[in-house]
PDB file of C-alpha atoms in Angstrom:
ATOM      1  CA  LEU F   1      50.845 156.091 223.046  1.00 76.00           C
ATOM      2  CA  SER F   2      49.096 158.637 220.833  1.00 81.00           C
ATOM      3  CA  SER F   3      52.344 159.405 218.996  1.00 86.00           C
ATOM      4  CA  LEU F   4      52.992 155.744 218.060  1.00 81.00           C
ATOM      5  CA  SER F   5      51.973 154.029 214.834  1.00 80.00           C
ATOM      6  CA  SER F   6      49.302 151.318 214.965  1.00 78.00           C
ATOM      7  CA  GLY F   7      51.986 148.610 214.700  1.00 76.00           C
ATOM      8  CA  GLU F   8      54.042 150.164 217.504  1.00 80.00           C
ATOM      9  CA  LYS F   9      50.965 150.449 219.706  1.00 82.00           C
ATOM     10  CA  PHE F  10      50.070 146.813 219.088  1.00 81.00           C
ATOM     11  CA  LYS F  11      53.576 145.628 219.896  1.00 80.00           C
ATOM     12  CA  PHE F  12      53.809 147.686 223.085  1.00 83.00           C
ATOM     13  CA  ILE F  13      50.335 146.692 224.344  1.00 84.00           C
ATOM     14  CA  PHE F  14      50.947 143.046 223.435  1.00 83.00           C
ATOM     15  CA  LEU F  15      54.214 142.804 225.401  1.00 82.00           C
ATOM     16  CA  MET F  16      52.807 144.687 228.395  1.00 85.00           C
ATOM     17  CA  SER F  17      49.660 142.532 228.413  1.00 86.00           C
ATOM     18  CA  LEU F  18      51.735 139.360 228.213  1.00 83.00           C
ATOM     19  CA  LEU F  19      53.941 140.465 231.087  1.00 82.00           C
ATOM     20  CA  TYR F  20      50.871 141.427 233.141  1.00 84.00           C
ATOM     21  CA  GLN F  21      49.210 138.046 232.594  1.00 82.00           C
ATOM     22  CA  ILE F  22      52.392 136.170 233.454  1.00 80.00           C
ATOM     23  CA  GLN F  23      52.813 138.067 236.701  1.00 79.00           C
ATOM     24  CA  ASN F  24      49.251 137.218 237.716  1.00 78.00           C
ATOM     25  CA  ILE F  25      49.586 133.458 237.255  1.00 76.00           C
ATOM     26  CA  SER F  26      49.945 131.640 240.552  1.00 66.00           C
ATOM     27  CA  GLU F  27      53.101 129.527 240.658  1.00 64.00           C
ATOM     28  CA  GLU F  28      51.393 127.027 242.953  1.00 66.00           C
ATOM     29  CA  SER F  29      48.530 126.418 240.504  1.00 71.00           C
ATOM     30  CA  TYR F  30      50.536 125.493 237.399  1.00 73.00           C
ATOM     31  CA  GLN F  31      53.741 123.548 236.883  1.00 71.00           C
ATOM     32  CA  SER F  32      53.894 124.411 233.201  1.00 77.00           C
ATOM     33  CA  ILE F  33      52.164 127.156 231.225  1.00 83.00           C
ATOM     34  CA  TYR F  34      51.203 126.846 227.548  1.00 86.00           C
ATOM     35  CA  ILE F  35      51.026 130.026 225.450  1.00 86.00           C
ATOM     36  CA  PHE F  36      49.587 130.018 221.919  1.00 89.00           C
ATOM     37  CA  PHE F  37      50.282 132.889 219.502  1.00 86.00           C
ATOM     38  CA  ASP F  38      48.096 133.003 216.393  1.00 87.00           C
ATOM     39  CA  GLU F  39      49.833 134.982 213.615  1.00 84.00           C
ATOM     40  CA  ILE F  40      51.314 137.360 216.156  1.00 81.00           C
ATOM     41  CA  GLU F  41      53.474 138.936 213.415  1.00 80.00           C
ATOM     42  CA  MET F  42      50.489 140.643 211.774  1.00 77.00           C
ATOM     43  CA  GLY F  43      51.042 144.413 211.617  1.00 73.00           C
ATOM     44  CA  PHE F  44      54.728 144.048 212.478  1.00 78.00           C
ATOM     45  CA  HIS F  45      57.496 145.583 210.359  1.00 79.00           C
ATOM     46  CA  PRO F  46      59.966 142.889 209.142  1.00 79.00           C
ATOM     47  CA  ASN F  47      62.572 144.219 211.596  1.00 79.00           C
ATOM     48  CA  TRP F  48      60.095 143.725 214.443  1.00 79.00           C
ATOM     49  CA  GLN F  49      59.355 140.199 213.254  1.00 82.00           C
ATOM     50  CA  LYS F  50      63.091 139.488 213.372  1.00 82.00           C
ATOM     51  CA  SER F  51      63.336 140.640 216.978  1.00 83.00           C
ATOM     52  CA  LEU F  52      59.984 139.274 218.213  1.00 83.00           C
ATOM     53  CA  LEU F  53      61.111 135.920 219.578  1.00 85.00           C
ATOM     54  CA  ASN F  54      64.157 137.481 221.209  1.00 86.00           C
ATOM     55  CA  GLU F  55      61.939 140.033 222.968  1.00 83.00           C
ATOM     56  CA  LEU F  56      59.440 137.370 224.001  1.00 84.00           C
ATOM     57  CA  MET F  57      62.224 135.331 225.566  1.00 84.00           C
ATOM     58  CA  TYR F  58      63.406 138.435 227.426  1.00 82.00           C
ATOM     59  CA  VAL F  59      59.914 138.983 228.859  1.00 79.00           C
ATOM     60  CA  LEU F  60      59.360 135.325 229.761  1.00 81.00           C
ATOM     61  CA  LYS F  61      62.728 134.989 231.463  1.00 79.00           C
ATOM     62  CA  LYS F  62      61.634 137.658 233.921  1.00 73.00           C
ATOM     63  CA  SER F  63      59.425 134.985 235.443  1.00 74.00           C
ATOM     64  CA  LYS F  64      60.560 131.813 237.194  1.00 73.00           C
ATOM     65  CA  LYS F  65      57.649 129.888 235.676  1.00 77.00           C
ATOM     66  CA  LYS F  66      58.088 127.269 232.933  1.00 81.00           C
ATOM     67  CA  PHE F  67      56.554 128.031 229.544  1.00 84.00           C
ATOM     68  CA  LYS F  68      55.809 126.116 226.372  1.00 87.00           C
ATOM     69  CA  ILE F  69      55.244 128.465 223.433  1.00 87.00           C
ATOM     70  CA  PHE F  70      53.365 127.673 220.206  1.00 90.00           C
ATOM     71  CA  PHE F  71      53.242 129.885 217.115  1.00 87.00           C
ATOM     72  CA  LEU F  72      50.826 129.665 214.217  1.00 88.00           C
ATOM     73  CA  THR F  73      52.678 131.780 211.690  1.00 84.00           C
ATOM     74  CA  HIS F  74      53.481 132.588 208.072  1.00 80.00           C
ATOM     75  CA  SER F  75      56.575 134.598 209.004  1.00 81.00           C
ATOM     76  CA  PRO F  76      59.940 133.295 207.751  1.00 79.00           C
ATOM     77  CA  PHE F  77      61.580 135.669 210.244  1.00 81.00           C
ATOM     78  CA  LEU F  78      60.100 133.696 213.129  1.00 82.00           C
ATOM     79  CA  LEU F  79      60.929 130.435 211.402  1.00 80.00           C
ATOM     80  CA  SER F  80      64.618 131.342 211.189  1.00 80.00           C
ATOM     81  CA  ASP F  81      64.701 131.568 215.001  1.00 82.00           C
ATOM     82  CA  ILE F  82      63.303 128.065 215.508  1.00 82.00           C
ATOM     83  CA  PRO F  83      65.072 124.690 214.942  1.00 81.00           C
ATOM     84  CA  LYS F  84      63.467 122.406 212.365  1.00 79.00           C
ATOM     85  CA  GLN F  85      62.596 119.716 214.945  1.00 81.00           C
ATOM     86  CA  ASN F  86      60.252 122.220 216.594  1.00 84.00           C
ATOM     87  CA  ILE F  87      58.350 123.051 213.392  1.00 82.00           C
ATOM     88  CA  ILE F  88      55.252 121.425 211.895  1.00 83.00           C
ATOM     89  CA  PHE F  89      54.324 122.433 208.335  1.00 82.00           C
ATOM     90  CA  LEU F  90      50.647 122.348 207.432  1.00 81.00           C
ATOM     91  CA  ASP F  91      48.984 122.412 204.014  1.00 79.00           C
ATOM     92  CA  THR F  92      45.647 121.339 202.521  1.00 81.00           C
ATOM     93  CA  ASP F  93      44.958 118.386 200.260  1.00 83.00           C
ATOM     94  CA  GLU F  94      42.796 118.427 197.128  1.00 85.00           C
ATOM     95  CA  LYS F  95      39.649 118.196 199.259  1.00 86.00           C
ATOM     96  CA  GLY F  96      40.694 121.106 201.456  1.00 85.00           C
ATOM     97  CA  ASN F  97      41.565 118.945 204.456  1.00 87.00           C
ATOM     98  CA  CYS F  98      44.490 120.013 206.638  1.00 84.00           C
ATOM     99  CA  MET F  99      47.551 117.747 206.546  1.00 83.00           C
ATOM    100  CA  VAL F 100      51.140 117.708 207.771  1.00 81.00           C
ATOM    101  CA  VAL F 101      53.704 118.057 204.972  1.00 74.00           C
ATOM    102  CA  ASP F 102      57.463 118.284 204.512  1.00 70.00           C
ATOM    103  CA  GLY F 103      57.945 122.021 204.105  1.00 59.00           C
ATOM    104  CA  LEU F 104      61.714 121.725 203.804  1.00 62.00           C
ATOM    105  CA  LYS F 105      62.146 120.954 200.115  1.00 57.00           C
ATOM    106  CA  GLU F 106      65.825 121.801 199.741  1.00 56.00           C
ATOM    107  CA  LYS F 107      66.870 123.726 202.811  1.00 54.00           C
ATOM    108  CA  LYS F 108      67.097 121.122 205.565  1.00 62.00           C
ATOM    109  CA  GLU F 109      67.728 123.517 208.443  1.00 68.00           C
ATOM    110  CA  THR F 110      65.665 126.505 209.526  1.00 69.00           C
ATOM    111  CA  PHE F 111      67.541 127.955 212.496  1.00 72.00           C
ATOM    112  CA  GLY F 112      69.584 130.919 211.287  1.00 63.00           C
ATOM    113  CA  ALA F 113      68.581 130.189 207.672  1.00 65.00           C
ATOM    114  CA  ASN F 114      68.337 132.778 204.905  1.00 64.00           C
ATOM    115  CA  ILE F 115      64.887 134.420 204.796  1.00 66.00           C
ATOM    116  CA  HIS F 116      64.556 134.158 200.992  1.00 66.00           C
ATOM    117  CA  THR F 117      65.398 130.459 201.058  1.00 65.00           C
ATOM    118  CA  LEU F 118      62.843 129.814 203.774  1.00 68.00           C
ATOM    119  CA  LEU F 119      60.181 131.645 201.810  1.00 66.00           C
ATOM    120  CA  SER F 120      60.769 129.667 198.626  1.00 63.00           C
ATOM    121  CA  ASP F 121      61.456 126.291 200.268  1.00 62.00           C
ATOM    122  CA  SER F 122      59.137 126.309 203.242  1.00 58.00           C
ATOM    123  CA  PHE F 123      56.170 128.535 202.464  1.00 60.00           C
ATOM    124  CA  PHE F 124      55.023 126.833 199.268  1.00 53.00           C
ATOM    125  CA  MET F 125      55.825 129.767 196.960  1.00 59.00           C
ATOM    126  CA  ASP F 126      56.632 127.653 193.928  1.00 59.00           C
ATOM    127  CA  ASP F 127      56.158 130.604 191.579  1.00 61.00           C
ATOM    128  CA  GLY F 128      59.087 132.450 193.128  1.00 61.00           C
ATOM    129  CA  LEU F 129      59.282 135.553 195.283  1.00 59.00           C
ATOM    130  CA  MET F 130      58.493 138.160 192.648  1.00 68.00           C
ATOM    131  CA  GLY F 131      55.265 140.130 192.724  1.00 74.00           C
ATOM    132  CA  GLU F 132      52.592 138.633 190.464  1.00 78.00           C
ATOM    133  CA  PHE F 133      52.054 141.864 188.509  1.00 83.00           C
ATOM    134  CA  ALA F 134      55.773 142.205 187.676  1.00 85.00           C
ATOM    135  CA  ARG F 135      56.100 138.496 186.854  1.00 85.00           C
ATOM    136  CA  ARG F 136      53.233 138.639 184.362  1.00 88.00           C
ATOM    137  CA  LYS F 137      54.722 141.684 182.623  1.00 90.00           C
ATOM    138  CA  ILE F 138      58.104 139.960 182.288  1.00 90.00           C
ATOM    139  CA  ASP F 139      56.500 136.682 181.185  1.00 91.00           C
ATOM    140  CA  LYS F 140      54.817 138.514 178.309  1.00 92.00           C
ATOM    141  CA  ILE F 141      58.251 139.341 176.865  1.00 93.00           C
ATOM    142  CA  ILE F 142      59.471 135.766 177.208  1.00 93.00           C
ATOM    143  CA  LYS F 143      56.296 134.305 175.683  1.00 93.00           C
ATOM    144  CA  PHE F 144      56.400 136.766 172.798  1.00 94.00           C
ATOM    145  CA  HIS F 145      60.012 135.741 172.088  1.00 94.00           C
ATOM    146  CA  LYS F 146      59.026 132.056 172.062  1.00 92.00           C
ATOM    147  CA  LYS F 147      56.180 132.798 169.667  1.00 92.00           C
ATOM    148  CA  VAL F 148      58.528 134.681 167.329  1.00 91.00           C
ATOM    149  CA  GLU F 149      61.024 131.814 167.367  1.00 90.00           C
ATOM    150  CA  GLU F 150      58.319 129.236 166.622  1.00 89.00           C
ATOM    151  CA  GLU F 151      57.001 131.187 163.652  1.00 88.00           C
ATOM    152  CA  ASN F 152      60.536 131.791 162.410  1.00 88.00           C
ATOM    153  CA  ARG F 153      61.319 128.063 162.462  1.00 85.00           C
ATOM    154  CA  LYS F 154      58.167 127.413 160.444  1.00 81.00           C
ATOM    155  CA  ASP F 155      59.128 130.225 158.057  1.00 72.00           C
ATOM    156  CA  SER F 156      55.599 131.483 158.590  1.00 67.00           C
ATOM    157  CA  SER F 157      53.994 134.492 156.948  1.00 74.00           C
ATOM    158  CA  ASP F 158      52.733 135.358 160.456  1.00 80.00           C
ATOM    159  CA  LEU F 159      56.143 136.908 161.127  1.00 85.00           C
ATOM    160  CA  GLU F 160      54.986 140.075 159.373  1.00 88.00           C
ATOM    161  CA  GLU F 161      52.014 140.251 161.697  1.00 90.00           C
ATOM    162  CA  LEU F 162      54.311 139.757 164.687  1.00 91.00           C
ATOM    163  CA  LYS F 163      56.576 142.495 163.356  1.00 90.00           C
ATOM    164  CA  ARG F 164      53.638 144.908 163.270  1.00 91.00           C
ATOM    165  CA  GLU F 165      52.602 143.820 166.746  1.00 92.00           C
ATOM    166  CA  TYR F 166      56.133 144.347 168.047  1.00 91.00           C
ATOM    167  CA  SER F 167      56.186 147.898 166.705  1.00 91.00           C
ATOM    168  CA  THR F 168      53.255 148.715 168.992  1.00 93.00           C
ATOM    169  CA  ILE F 169      54.661 147.053 172.128  1.00 93.00           C
ATOM    170  CA  LYS F 170      58.401 147.587 171.624  1.00 91.00           C
ATOM    171  CA  GLU F 171      58.624 150.737 173.738  1.00 91.00           C
ATOM    172  CA  ARG F 172      56.636 149.136 176.563  1.00 92.00           C
ATOM    173  CA  PHE F 173      58.793 145.983 176.511  1.00 93.00           C
ATOM    174  CA  TRP F 174      62.022 147.969 176.744  1.00 92.00           C
ATOM    175  CA  GLN F 175      60.635 150.160 179.516  1.00 90.00           C
ATOM    176  CA  ILE F 176      59.868 147.022 181.531  1.00 91.00           C
ATOM    177  CA  GLN F 177      63.394 145.738 180.917  1.00 90.00           C
ATOM    178  CA  GLN F 178      64.947 149.005 182.085  1.00 88.00           C
ATOM    179  CA  ILE F 179      63.180 149.083 185.449  1.00 89.00           C
ATOM    180  CA  ILE F 180      63.852 145.453 186.477  1.00 89.00           C
ATOM    181  CA  GLY F 181      65.660 145.575 189.813  1.00 83.00           C
ATOM    182  CA  ASP F 182      67.624 142.317 189.574  1.00 81.00           C
ATOM    183  CA  ASP F 183      70.704 142.837 187.368  1.00 84.00           C
ATOM    184  CA  TYR F 184      70.871 139.223 186.184  1.00 81.00           C
ATOM    185  CA  LEU F 185      67.183 139.090 185.231  1.00 87.00           C
ATOM    186  CA  LYS F 186      67.505 142.504 183.599  1.00 88.00           C
ATOM    187  CA  GLN F 187      70.246 141.176 181.310  1.00 89.00           C
ATOM    188  CA  VAL F 188      68.286 137.977 180.568  1.00 90.00           C
ATOM    189  CA  ILE F 189      65.244 139.980 179.431  1.00 91.00           C
ATOM    190  CA  LYS F 190      67.467 142.234 177.352  1.00 91.00           C
ATOM    191  CA  ASN F 191      68.806 139.149 175.581  1.00 91.00           C
ATOM    192  CA  HIS F 192      65.225 138.067 174.826  1.00 92.00           C
ATOM    193  CA  LEU F 193      64.412 141.466 173.331  1.00 93.00           C
ATOM    194  CA  VAL F 194      67.592 141.590 171.246  1.00 92.00           C
ATOM    195  CA  GLU F 195      66.833 138.140 169.813  1.00 92.00           C
ATOM    196  CA  ILE F 196      63.285 139.265 168.995  1.00 91.00           C
ATOM    197  CA  GLU F 197      64.635 142.217 167.032  1.00 91.00           C
ATOM    198  CA  LYS F 198      67.206 140.108 165.196  1.00 90.00           C
ATOM    199  CA  ILE F 199      64.412 137.897 163.864  1.00 90.00           C
ATOM    200  CA  LEU F 200      61.750 140.520 163.186  1.00 90.00           C
ATOM    201  CA  LEU F 201      63.929 143.458 162.097  1.00 87.00           C
ATOM    202  CA  GLY F 202      67.022 141.700 160.803  1.00 88.00           C
ATOM    203  CA  LYS F 203      70.506 141.730 162.313  1.00 87.00           C
ATOM    204  CA  ASP F 204      71.550 145.080 160.834  1.00 89.00           C
ATOM    205  CA  ALA F 205      68.397 146.878 161.968  1.00 86.00           C
ATOM    206  CA  ALA F 206      68.685 145.239 165.387  1.00 85.00           C
ATOM    207  CA  LYS F 207      72.238 146.607 165.699  1.00 88.00           C
ATOM    208  CA  GLU F 208      71.002 150.086 164.785  1.00 88.00           C
ATOM    209  CA  GLU F 209      68.337 149.865 167.473  1.00 85.00           C
ATOM    210  CA  GLU F 210      70.978 148.837 170.008  1.00 86.00           C
ATOM    211  CA  ILE F 211      73.218 151.759 168.990  1.00 87.00           C
ATOM    212  CA  ILE F 212      70.325 154.196 169.488  1.00 86.00           C
ATOM    213  CA  ARG F 213      69.595 152.770 172.931  1.00 84.00           C
ATOM    214  CA  THR F 214      73.283 152.845 173.914  1.00 84.00           C
ATOM    215  CA  GLU F 215      73.679 156.460 172.804  1.00 84.00           C
ATOM    216  CA  ALA F 216      70.568 157.448 174.757  1.00 80.00           C
ATOM    217  CA  TYR F 217      71.959 155.657 177.820  1.00 78.00           C
ATOM    218  CA  LEU F 218      75.309 157.469 177.518  1.00 83.00           C
ATOM    219  CA  GLU F 219      73.540 160.818 177.254  1.00 82.00           C
ATOM    220  CA  LYS F 220      71.585 159.994 180.390  1.00 77.00           C
ATOM    221  CA  LEU F 221      74.809 159.145 182.253  1.00 76.00           C
ATOM    222  CA  LYS F 222      76.375 162.447 181.181  1.00 77.00           C
ATOM    223  CA  SER F 223      73.273 164.321 182.281  1.00 77.00           C
ATOM    224  CA  ASP F 224      73.209 162.550 185.653  1.00 74.00           C
ATOM    225  CA  LYS F 225      76.913 163.304 186.184  1.00 72.00           C
ATOM    226  CA  SER F 226      76.468 167.030 185.439  1.00 71.00           C
ATOM    227  CA  ASN F 227      73.573 167.214 187.887  1.00 67.00           C
TER     228      ASN F 227
END
């Protein structure tokens, strides 16, 4: 046990303890046995969460007793192993009182469902699945573009101020764009930045900026290839 991680230890001890308790239940005393698991996935690697129910069933089938299992969980991995008719979604109202809700907004089946869809549809993550820190950084680019467009439509003198502001944040904005992991979102943010430069710098200057970036990218590819 000393060589295992804390998560591995917990999983091993949990399964052994469960098996021990099951073996010590008298078959004559109980016709049906209820087992409640409260956020049992805590400390488990996602791969372990995926296999948890399967392993539980393996352990429980070793006994001839009848079991009814209840999970209180936030894990979409567990949810994808359970049919929708066996799931109750809970939320709180404006006063903080617990209530039953329809957690299946678009995805109407849970068993075997995609994990990302379950997260967004069934776990009330209306702001998407992106980390909050990354989302705020990306939103800054989008909001700055909207502000530039608004001032441009008004033919405002504030455009000069925005141009000066952009000169101080340009490098940071493009660095954020370059490290975005999703290819589609990466291209979307690039389009925002290009449109910003067209308005603030002018089309010709914006093209020059794009040429400089493209040449730098090609040099990087050549360097990576030689290494």
